[in-house]
Coordinates of C-alpha atoms and ligand atoms in Angstrom, one line a residue:
M19 CA -9.8 -65.3 -18.5
K20 CA -12.3 -67.9 -17.3
T21 CA -15.6 -66.8 -15.7
I22 CA -15.3 -66.7 -11.9
E23 CA -18.2 -67.7 -9.6
A24 CA -18.0 -65.4 -6.6
M25 CA -19.5 -66.5 -3.3
N26 CA -20.4 -64.7 -0.1
L27 CA -18.0 -65.3 2.8
I28 CA -19.9 -65.6 6.0
R29 CA -18.4 -67.1 9.2
G30 CA -15.4 -68.4 7.2
Q31 CA -17.7 -70.4 4.8
W32 CA -18.5 -69.8 1.2
R33 CA -22.2 -69.3 0.8
E34 CA -24.7 -68.6 -2.0
A35 CA -27.4 -66.0 -1.4
S36 CA -30.3 -67.6 0.4
S37 CA -32.5 -66.9 -2.7
G38 CA -30.1 -68.7 -4.9
E39 CA -30.1 -65.7 -7.3
R40 CA -26.9 -64.5 -8.9
F41 CA -26.0 -61.5 -11.1
E42 CA -23.4 -61.0 -13.8
S43 CA -20.3 -58.8 -13.9
L44 CA -19.4 -57.9 -17.5
N45 CA -16.2 -56.6 -18.9
P46 CA -16.9 -52.9 -19.7
A47 CA -14.4 -53.1 -22.6
D48 CA -16.4 -55.9 -24.2
N49 CA -19.8 -56.7 -22.9
R50 CA -19.8 -60.1 -24.5
Q51 CA -17.3 -61.3 -21.8
I52 CA -18.7 -62.3 -18.5
V53 CA -16.0 -61.7 -15.9
G54 CA -18.0 -63.6 -13.3
T55 CA -21.2 -64.0 -11.4
A56 CA -22.0 -63.3 -7.8
P57 CA -24.7 -64.0 -5.2
K58 CA -27.6 -61.4 -5.3
S59 CA -27.8 -61.1 -1.5
K60 CA -30.8 -59.8 0.4
A61 CA -31.5 -58.8 3.9
G62 CA -31.4 -62.3 5.3
D63 CA -27.9 -62.9 4.0
V64 CA -26.7 -59.6 5.5
D65 CA -28.3 -60.6 8.8
E66 CA -26.2 -63.8 8.9
A67 CA -23.0 -61.9 8.1
V68 CA -23.7 -59.4 10.9
A69 CA -24.4 -62.2 13.4
A70 CA -21.1 -63.8 12.4
A71 CA -19.2 -60.6 12.8
R72 CA -20.9 -59.9 16.2
Q73 CA -20.0 -63.4 17.4
A74 CA -16.3 -63.1 16.3
F75 CA -15.9 -59.6 17.9
E76 CA -15.0 -60.6 21.4
G77 CA -12.3 -63.1 20.4
W78 CA -10.8 -60.7 17.8
R79 CA -10.6 -57.7 20.1
S80 CA -9.0 -59.9 22.8
L81 CA -5.9 -60.5 20.6
S82 CA -3.0 -58.2 20.9
R83 CA -3.0 -55.4 18.4
V84 CA 0.4 -56.7 17.2
K85 CA -1.1 -60.1 16.6
R86 CA -3.9 -58.6 14.5
G87 CA -1.2 -56.7 12.6
E88 CA 0.5 -60.0 11.8
Y89 CA -2.7 -61.2 10.0
I90 CA -2.6 -58.1 8.0
D91 CA 1.1 -58.5 7.2
Q92 CA 0.3 -62.0 6.0
F93 CA -2.4 -60.6 3.8
A94 CA 0.1 -58.1 2.4
Q95 CA 2.5 -60.9 1.4
L96 CA -0.3 -62.6 -0.5
M97 CA -1.1 -59.4 -2.3
K98 CA 2.5 -59.0 -3.4
R99 CA 2.5 -62.6 -4.6
D100 CA -0.6 -62.0 -6.7
L101 CA 0.1 -58.4 -7.8
N102 CA 0.0 -59.1 -11.6
A103 CA -3.0 -61.4 -11.5
L104 CA -5.0 -58.9 -9.4
S105 CA -4.0 -56.0 -11.6
E106 CA -5.2 -57.9 -14.7
L107 CA -8.5 -58.7 -13.0
V108 CA -9.0 -55.0 -12.2
T109 CA -8.5 -54.1 -15.8
H110 CA -10.8 -56.9 -16.9
E111 CA -13.6 -56.0 -14.5
C112 CA -13.5 -52.2 -14.4
G113 CA -11.8 -51.3 -17.6
K114 CA -8.8 -49.3 -16.4
P115 CA -5.6 -49.6 -18.4
F116 CA -3.3 -52.3 -16.9
N117 CA -0.8 -49.8 -15.4
E118 CA -3.8 -48.1 -13.5
G119 CA -5.1 -51.5 -12.5
K120 CA -1.6 -52.2 -11.1
A121 CA -1.6 -48.8 -9.3
D122 CA -4.9 -49.7 -7.7
V123 CA -3.4 -53.0 -6.3
V124 CA -0.1 -51.3 -5.3
E125 CA -2.1 -48.7 -3.4
A126 CA -3.9 -51.5 -1.6
L127 CA -0.6 -53.2 -0.9
H128 CA 0.8 -50.0 0.5
M129 CA -2.3 -49.7 2.8
A130 CA -1.8 -53.2 4.0
Q131 CA 1.9 -52.5 4.8
Y132 CA 1.0 -49.2 6.4
V133 CA -1.7 -50.7 8.6
A134 CA 0.5 -53.7 9.6
G135 CA 3.3 -51.3 10.6
M136 CA 0.9 -49.2 12.6
A137 CA 0.3 -52.2 14.8
R138 CA 3.6 -51.5 16.5
M139 CA 3.2 -47.7 16.7
P140 CA 2.1 -45.8 19.8
H141 CA -1.6 -46.2 20.1
G142 CA -2.9 -44.3 23.0
E143 CA -1.6 -41.3 25.0
I144 CA -0.4 -40.8 28.5
I145 CA -1.5 -37.5 29.9
D146 CA -0.8 -35.8 33.2
S147 CA -3.6 -35.7 35.8
E148 CA -4.2 -32.6 37.9
I149 CA -3.4 -34.9 40.9
A150 CA 0.1 -36.2 41.4
D151 CA -1.0 -39.7 42.5
K152 CA -3.2 -40.3 39.5
D153 CA -2.1 -41.7 36.2
A154 CA -4.3 -40.7 33.3
Y155 CA -4.5 -42.3 29.8
I156 CA -6.3 -41.8 26.6
L157 CA -7.1 -45.3 25.2
R158 CA -8.7 -46.4 21.9
K159 CA -11.3 -49.1 22.0
P160 CA -12.9 -50.8 18.9
K161 CA -16.5 -49.8 18.2
G162 CA -17.6 -53.3 17.2
V163 CA -19.1 -54.4 13.9
V164 CA -18.2 -52.2 10.9
G165 CA -20.1 -52.3 7.6
C166 CA -17.9 -51.2 4.6
I167 CA -19.8 -50.2 1.4
T168 CA -17.4 -49.4 -1.4
P169 CA -17.5 -48.2 -5.1
W170 CA -16.3 -49.8 -8.2
N171 CA -13.6 -47.4 -9.4
F172 CA -10.8 -48.6 -7.0
P173 CA -12.2 -52.1 -6.4
I174 CA -9.1 -53.4 -4.6
A175 CA -7.7 -50.3 -2.9
I176 CA -10.9 -48.7 -1.4
P177 CA -12.2 -51.9 0.3
L178 CA -8.8 -52.2 2.0
W179 CA -8.5 -48.5 2.9
V180 CA -11.5 -49.0 5.1
A181 CA -11.5 -52.7 6.1
L182 CA -7.8 -53.0 7.2
P183 CA -7.7 -50.1 9.7
S184 CA -11.0 -51.4 11.1
L185 CA -9.6 -54.8 11.6
L186 CA -6.3 -53.6 13.1
E187 CA -8.3 -51.7 15.8
G188 CA -10.1 -54.9 16.8
N189 CA -13.4 -54.4 15.0
T190 CA -15.0 -57.1 12.9
V191 CA -16.1 -56.3 9.3
I192 CA -18.7 -56.9 6.7
L193 CA -17.7 -55.7 3.3
K194 CA -20.3 -55.1 0.6
P195 CA -18.3 -54.6 -2.6
S196 CA -19.8 -52.7 -5.6
E197 CA -22.1 -54.7 -7.8
D198 CA -20.0 -53.5 -10.7
T199 CA -16.8 -55.2 -9.4
P200 CA -17.9 -58.2 -7.3
I201 CA -15.1 -60.5 -8.7
C202 CA -12.4 -58.1 -7.3
G203 CA -14.3 -58.3 -4.0
H204 CA -14.3 -62.1 -4.2
R205 CA -10.5 -62.2 -4.8
L206 CA -10.0 -60.1 -1.7
A207 CA -12.3 -62.5 0.3
E208 CA -10.2 -65.5 -0.9
L209 CA -7.0 -63.7 0.2
F210 CA -8.5 -63.0 3.6
V211 CA -9.2 -66.7 4.0
E212 CA -5.8 -67.7 2.8
A213 CA -4.2 -65.2 5.2
G214 CA -5.8 -67.2 8.0
F215 CA -8.2 -64.5 9.5
P216 CA -10.4 -66.3 12.1
A217 CA -13.9 -67.1 10.9
G218 CA -16.4 -64.2 11.1
V219 CA -13.7 -61.5 11.5
I220 CA -14.1 -60.4 7.9
N221 CA -17.2 -61.3 6.0
V222 CA -18.0 -60.4 2.4
V223 CA -21.6 -60.1 1.1
H224 CA -22.3 -59.3 -2.6
G225 CA -25.3 -57.7 -3.9
F226 CA -27.0 -54.4 -4.9
G227 CA -27.1 -51.2 -2.9
E228 CA -30.8 -51.1 -2.4
D229 CA -30.9 -54.6 -0.9
A230 CA -27.6 -55.7 0.7
G231 CA -26.2 -52.2 1.2
D232 CA -29.4 -50.8 2.7
R233 CA -29.7 -53.7 5.1
L234 CA -26.1 -53.3 6.3
V235 CA -26.8 -49.6 7.0
R236 CA -30.1 -50.2 8.8
H237 CA -29.1 -53.3 10.7
E238 CA -29.3 -52.5 14.5
Q239 CA -26.1 -54.6 15.1
T240 CA -23.8 -52.7 12.8
D241 CA -22.0 -50.1 14.9
V242 CA -20.3 -48.1 12.2
I243 CA -20.8 -47.6 8.4
L244 CA -17.9 -46.7 6.3
F245 CA -19.2 -45.6 2.9
T246 CA -17.3 -44.5 -0.2
G247 CA -19.4 -43.6 -3.3
S248 CA -21.7 -41.0 -4.8
Y249 CA -23.1 -37.9 -3.1
A250 CA -26.7 -39.1 -3.6
V251 CA -26.2 -42.4 -1.9
G252 CA -23.8 -41.1 0.7
H253 CA -26.1 -38.3 1.7
H254 CA -29.0 -40.8 2.0
I255 CA -26.9 -43.1 4.2
E256 CA -26.0 -40.1 6.5
Q257 CA -29.7 -39.4 7.0
V258 CA -30.5 -43.1 7.8
C259 CA -27.6 -43.3 10.2
A260 CA -28.5 -40.0 11.9
Q261 CA -32.0 -41.4 12.6
M262 CA -30.5 -44.5 14.1
H263 CA -27.9 -42.7 16.1
K264 CA -25.3 -44.7 14.2
F265 CA -21.9 -43.4 13.3
C266 CA -20.9 -43.2 9.7
A267 CA -17.9 -42.0 7.8
I268 CA -18.9 -40.9 4.3
E269 CA -16.5 -40.2 1.4
M270 CA -18.3 -38.9 -1.7
G271 CA -17.8 -37.3 -5.1
G272 CA -16.1 -34.1 -6.2
K273 CA -16.2 -31.3 -8.8
N274 CA -12.5 -30.8 -8.7
A275 CA -10.5 -28.3 -10.6
V276 CA -7.0 -27.5 -11.9
I277 CA -6.5 -23.7 -11.4
V278 CA -4.0 -22.3 -13.8
M279 CA -2.7 -18.8 -12.8
D280 CA -1.3 -16.1 -15.1
D281 CA 2.3 -17.0 -14.3
A282 CA 2.0 -20.7 -14.7
N283 CA 4.5 -22.9 -16.5
L284 CA 2.3 -24.0 -19.4
D285 CA 4.1 -27.4 -19.9
I286 CA 3.1 -28.3 -16.3
A287 CA -0.4 -26.8 -16.7
V288 CA -1.2 -28.8 -19.8
H289 CA 0.2 -32.0 -18.5
A290 CA -1.5 -31.6 -15.1
A291 CA -4.8 -30.8 -16.7
T292 CA -4.6 -33.8 -19.1
L293 CA -3.9 -36.2 -16.3
S294 CA -6.5 -34.7 -14.0
A295 CA -9.2 -34.8 -16.7
F296 CA -8.6 -38.1 -18.5
K297 CA -6.8 -40.6 -16.3
T298 CA -9.2 -43.5 -15.5
S299 CA -11.4 -41.9 -18.3
G300 CA -12.4 -39.2 -15.8
Q301 CA -13.8 -41.7 -13.3
R302 CA -11.8 -40.8 -10.2
C303 CA -13.4 -39.0 -7.3
V304 CA -10.5 -36.6 -7.8
T305 CA -10.9 -36.2 -11.6
S306 CA -11.0 -32.5 -12.6
N307 CA -14.0 -31.7 -14.9
R308 CA -13.0 -28.0 -14.6
I309 CA -9.9 -26.2 -15.7
I310 CA -10.1 -22.7 -14.2
I311 CA -7.7 -20.5 -16.2
H312 CA -6.5 -17.0 -16.1
E313 CA -7.6 -15.2 -19.3
K314 CA -4.1 -14.1 -20.1
L315 CA -3.0 -17.7 -20.7
E316 CA -6.3 -19.1 -21.9
P317 CA -5.7 -19.0 -25.7
E318 CA -2.3 -20.7 -25.6
F319 CA -3.3 -23.2 -22.9
T320 CA -6.5 -24.2 -24.7
K321 CA -4.7 -24.8 -28.0
R322 CA -2.2 -27.1 -26.3
F323 CA -4.8 -28.8 -24.0
I324 CA -7.0 -29.6 -27.0
A325 CA -4.0 -31.0 -28.9
A326 CA -3.1 -33.2 -25.9
A327 CA -6.8 -34.4 -25.6
R328 CA -6.8 -35.4 -29.2
E329 CA -3.7 -37.5 -28.6
V330 CA -5.3 -39.5 -25.8
K331 CA -5.3 -43.1 -26.9
I332 CA -8.7 -44.8 -26.3
G333 CA -8.8 -48.6 -26.1
N334 CA -8.9 -51.8 -24.3
G335 CA -7.0 -51.5 -21.0
M336 CA -4.9 -54.6 -21.8
T337 CA -3.5 -52.9 -25.0
P338 CA -0.1 -51.6 -23.9
D339 CA -0.4 -47.9 -25.0
T340 CA -4.0 -47.3 -24.0
F341 CA -4.5 -44.1 -21.9
M342 CA -8.3 -44.2 -21.6
G343 CA -10.3 -47.4 -21.1
P344 CA -14.1 -47.6 -21.3
L345 CA -16.6 -46.1 -18.9
I346 CA -17.9 -48.6 -16.4
N347 CA -21.4 -49.3 -17.7
R348 CA -24.3 -47.9 -19.8
Q349 CA -25.5 -45.6 -17.0
G350 CA -22.0 -44.0 -17.0
V351 CA -22.2 -43.4 -20.7
E352 CA -25.7 -41.9 -20.4
K353 CA -24.5 -39.6 -17.6
Y354 CA -21.6 -38.4 -19.8
L355 CA -23.9 -37.8 -22.8
M356 CA -26.4 -36.0 -20.6
H357 CA -23.7 -33.7 -19.3
N358 CA -22.4 -33.0 -22.8
Q359 CA -26.0 -32.2 -23.9
K360 CA -26.5 -29.8 -21.0
A361 CA -23.2 -28.0 -21.7
Q362 CA -24.5 -27.2 -25.2
E363 CA -27.8 -26.1 -23.7
E364 CA -26.0 -23.8 -21.3
G365 CA -24.2 -22.1 -24.2
A366 CA -20.8 -23.8 -24.2
E367 CA -18.4 -23.2 -27.0
I368 CA -17.5 -26.8 -27.9
F369 CA -13.8 -27.5 -28.7
L370 CA -14.0 -31.3 -28.9
P371 CA -17.4 -32.9 -29.4
G372 CA -16.7 -36.3 -27.7
G373 CA -19.3 -39.0 -28.1
E374 CA -19.3 -42.7 -28.1
V375 CA -16.4 -44.6 -29.8
K376 CA -17.6 -47.8 -31.5
E377 CA -14.9 -48.5 -34.1
G378 CA -13.5 -52.0 -34.6
D379 CA -12.6 -53.8 -31.4
L380 CA -14.3 -51.2 -29.3
A381 CA -17.8 -51.9 -30.7
H382 CA -19.0 -53.9 -27.7
G383 CA -17.6 -51.7 -24.9
H384 CA -18.5 -48.4 -23.2
F385 CA -15.9 -46.2 -24.9
V386 CA -16.2 -42.5 -25.1
A387 CA -13.9 -39.6 -26.3
P388 CA -12.9 -36.4 -24.5
F389 CA -15.6 -33.7 -24.5
V390 CA -13.9 -30.3 -24.1
Y391 CA -15.6 -26.9 -24.0
R392 CA -15.4 -23.3 -22.9
L393 CA -18.0 -21.8 -20.6
K394 CA -18.0 -18.7 -18.3
H395 CA -18.8 -19.7 -14.7
S396 CA -22.4 -19.2 -13.5
S397 CA -23.8 -20.1 -10.1
S398 CA -26.8 -21.6 -11.8
S399 CA -24.8 -23.8 -14.1
Y400 CA -25.5 -27.5 -13.8
V401 CA -22.5 -28.8 -15.8
L402 CA -20.0 -26.6 -14.0
R403 CA -21.2 -27.7 -10.6
E404 CA -22.2 -31.4 -10.8
E405 CA -19.9 -34.4 -11.1
A406 CA -19.8 -35.9 -14.6
F407 CA -17.6 -38.9 -13.7
S408 CA -16.3 -39.1 -17.3
P409 CA -14.0 -37.2 -19.7
H410 CA -16.2 -34.1 -19.8
V411 CA -14.1 -31.0 -19.3
A412 CA -14.8 -27.3 -19.1
V413 CA -12.3 -24.6 -19.6
I414 CA -13.5 -21.7 -17.4
P415 CA -11.8 -18.3 -17.9
V416 CA -11.3 -16.0 -15.0
S417 CA -9.5 -12.6 -14.6
S418 CA -8.0 -12.8 -11.1
L419 CA -6.8 -15.1 -8.4
E420 CA -9.7 -14.2 -6.2
E421 CA -12.2 -15.0 -8.9
A422 CA -10.5 -18.3 -9.6
V423 CA -11.0 -19.3 -5.9
H424 CA -14.6 -18.1 -5.9
V425 CA -15.3 -20.2 -9.0
Y426 CA -13.6 -23.2 -7.5
N427 CA -15.6 -23.0 -4.3
D428 CA -18.9 -22.4 -6.0
T429 CA -20.1 -26.1 -5.9
K430 CA -21.4 -28.2 -3.1
Y431 CA -18.2 -30.3 -3.2
G432 CA -14.8 -29.8 -1.7
L433 CA -12.5 -32.8 -2.6
S434 CA -9.4 -32.1 -4.7
M435 CA -7.7 -29.0 -6.1
A436 CA -4.5 -28.4 -8.0
V437 CA -3.0 -24.9 -8.6
I438 CA -0.4 -24.2 -11.2
T439 CA 1.7 -21.2 -10.5
E440 CA 5.3 -20.2 -9.9
D441 CA 4.4 -17.7 -7.3
Y442 CA 4.2 -18.9 -3.6
R443 CA 1.9 -16.0 -2.7
K444 CA -0.7 -17.3 -5.2
W445 CA -0.6 -21.0 -4.1
R446 CA -0.7 -19.8 -0.5
Y447 CA -3.8 -17.8 -1.1
V448 CA -5.5 -20.7 -2.8
R449 CA -4.4 -23.1 0.0
D450 CA -5.9 -20.8 2.6
H451 CA -9.2 -19.9 0.8
A452 CA -10.2 -22.9 -1.3
D453 CA -12.4 -25.7 0.1
F454 CA -10.6 -29.0 -0.4
G455 CA -9.4 -32.1 1.4
V456 CA -6.6 -32.9 -1.0
G457 CA -4.5 -30.0 -2.5
Y458 CA -1.6 -29.9 -4.9
V459 CA 0.7 -27.3 -6.4
N460 CA 2.2 -27.8 -9.8
L461 CA 0.7 -31.3 -9.9
P462 CA -2.5 -32.9 -11.2
S463 CA -5.5 -33.1 -8.9
I464 CA -5.0 -36.9 -8.7
G465 CA -2.2 -38.8 -6.8
A466 CA -3.2 -40.0 -3.4
E467 CA -0.7 -41.7 -1.0
V468 CA -2.0 -44.0 1.7
H469 CA -0.2 -42.4 4.7
L470 CA -1.7 -38.9 3.9
P471 CA -5.3 -38.1 4.8
F472 CA -7.6 -38.7 1.8
G473 CA -11.1 -37.2 1.9
G474 CA -13.2 -34.2 1.3
V475 CA -15.0 -31.3 2.9
K476 CA -18.6 -30.0 2.3
G477 CA -20.5 -32.4 0.1
S478 CA -17.4 -34.5 -0.5
G479 CA -17.2 -36.1 2.9
N480 CA -18.0 -35.8 6.6
G481 CA -14.5 -35.5 7.9
H482 CA -13.0 -38.9 8.4
P483 CA -10.5 -39.2 5.6
S484 CA -8.8 -42.5 5.0
A485 CA -6.5 -43.9 6.3
M486 CA -5.8 -41.8 9.4
G487 CA -9.4 -40.8 9.7
V488 CA -10.6 -44.4 9.6
F489 CA -8.6 -45.2 12.8
D490 CA -10.6 -42.4 14.4
A491 CA -13.9 -43.4 12.9
V492 CA -13.7 -47.0 14.1
T493 CA -12.5 -46.4 17.7
H494 CA -13.8 -44.7 20.8
K495 CA -11.2 -42.6 22.5
V496 CA -11.7 -43.1 26.2
A497 CA -10.2 -41.6 29.3
F498 CA -8.9 -44.0 31.9
T499 CA -7.6 -42.8 35.2
V500 CA -5.8 -44.8 38.0
N501 CA -5.3 -43.7 41.6
H502 CA -2.0 -44.7 43.3
A503 CA -2.7 -43.1 46.7
T504 CA -4.5 -44.6 49.7
E505 CA -7.1 -41.8 49.8
I506 CA -9.3 -40.3 47.2
V507 CA -8.5 -36.8 45.9
L508 CA -10.7 -35.2 43.2
A509 CA -9.9 -32.8 40.4
Q510 CA -10.9 -29.1 40.6
G511 CA -10.2 -29.2 44.4
L512 CA -13.6 -30.8 44.9
S513 CA -14.2 -31.7 48.5
V514 CA -14.3 -35.5 49.3
K515 CA -15.9 -35.2 52.7
L516 CA -19.3 -36.7 53.1
R517 CA -20.4 -33.8 55.4
S518 CA -18.7 -30.5 56.3
Ligands
NAD628 P1 -22.5 -45.5 -5.8 O1 -22.8 -44.5 -4.8 O2 -23.4 -45.8 -6.9 O3 -22.2 -46.9 -5.1 C1 -21.3 -47.1 -4.0 C2 -21.7 -48.2 -3.2 O4 -22.9 -47.9 -2.5 C3 -22.0 -49.5 -3.9 O5 -21.4 -50.6 -3.2 C4 -23.5 -49.6 -4.0 O6 -24.0 -50.9 -4.1 C5 -23.8 -49.0 -2.6 N1 -25.2 -48.5 -2.5 C6 -26.0 -47.9 -3.5 N2 -27.2 -47.6 -3.0 C7 -27.2 -47.9 -1.7 C8 -28.1 -47.7 -0.6 N3 -29.3 -47.2 -0.8 N4 -27.8 -48.2 0.6 C9 -26.5 -48.7 0.9 N5 -25.6 -48.8 -0.1 C10 -25.9 -48.4 -1.4 O7 -21.0 -45.1 -6.4 P2 -20.2 -45.8 -7.5 O8 -20.8 -45.5 -8.9 O9 -19.8 -47.2 -7.2 O10 -18.8 -44.9 -7.4 C11 -18.6 -43.7 -8.0 C12 -18.8 -42.6 -7.0 O11 -17.9 -42.8 -5.9 C13 -18.4 -41.2 -7.6 O12 -19.3 -40.2 -7.1 C14 -17.0 -41.0 -7.0 O13 -16.6 -39.6 -6.9 C15 -17.2 -41.6 -5.6 N6 -15.9 -41.9 -5.0 C16 -15.5 -41.2 -3.9 C17 -14.2 -41.5 -3.4 C18 -13.7 -40.8 -2.2 O14 -12.8 -41.2 -1.5 N7 -14.2 -39.6 -1.9 C19 -13.4 -42.5 -3.9 C20 -13.9 -43.2 -5.0 C21 -15.1 -42.9 -5.6

């Protein structure tokens, strides 16, 4: 693949950062390969993008919703055309196996199709007034300029989860892609241009969180911030937005779990746990770092789970049978090693020691092996309660359904949960008592679909899951009432006479 030079897209024009500085995006499977370079934007560049979005807002909101949907439909056609090339780019820039890169792009395509279809769906509501001669409506109006700040791990899907519903509703957008995957962000910008979106409606500004991202959040002319990423950054953005009286929808990390009950089908349990722990090398927000298991099944489950983890094929994502690609960067590896070290310090019984994998072709990438251990739950544990974002997995024994749910809930997060059981009373108890935004029975804790809400509770999110939640986040729901009579009648029987 040749090195790609990404540019900012501002007011329909390709622009360098005003400083002229650029940064590199490296292939995590082989750091000698530069996937591309991108402008290292600062506050002034963001200011220009916000001005462009503000200027484009009135024209864009004035189009019919159906017309805006047609632009998104055109964008979907282009994604379909470029499906394989985009999938390859995802693998190249963020290391996922090709089939996962493709799933990322397919999910993005599904979102484009879903949002384009929503253009022709009922949009507001008609509601009866207390007064017969009044018509009352609930309408949605765009909030204005939306700043989208996105992570690297779904570099095609997540930007579109947030940008497309915003655009359909008549908002204009500034996207700040992750500094780890700017080239994927740039390809999206090129497709937006090719799809014919009017200048300034969608702008893309590359750069680092503390410069470009921070300015987007603090700019007085961004009306909404849609953030997806880590708890530390998300929580910080929430605080900045609260001080500015700015609305933000925040989707953050998780400390998810597969809960295996005493009656579980072990084939399903082992398969679900393996997919939940090791898909995307444990770098999904819905990855399970915890397998909470009833002690009755623990010995047999553990034996089979370790055997499955040993089978996991680690390699370059473009090699056909690779199951786990590399971690995204050196910081990801350091975080994984730190969690492994802490597990040992907390007294874990280590089943698989993990560690960096440097053999042969993997020498120049960020490859690591599954780290699997057993540890009793404790409310003071670090490793059982903080996101590792890597193939770092605890098997946690419990003796009852109630204890399983208590252990599951005992973190600051509440994103994804899978329960493995044949007993409807057990999954029903878990459904009703566990804190999660995405729940599964006899499935892994991964597997989002775009037309279902996707987001978390507690420290995993502030309640605006994509995609449905994004429609709510980027619109004001307003009441609008029309009188058809020749006199004024007020609700609650209120007198309309000026004097009695
Ligand atoms: P991150 O928080 O490091 O970065 C996310 C984005 O925030 C990047 O674009 C970054 O440049 C920007 N950013 C960083 N500091 C900023 C600041 N001070 N102001 C404004 N923007 C700033 O996350 P990451 O490493 O890219 O992604 C991994 C994390 O994302 C994990 O915690 C994962 O669980 C989470 N995630 C959550 C979801 C979800 O839907 N809940 C989905 C995917 C990933």
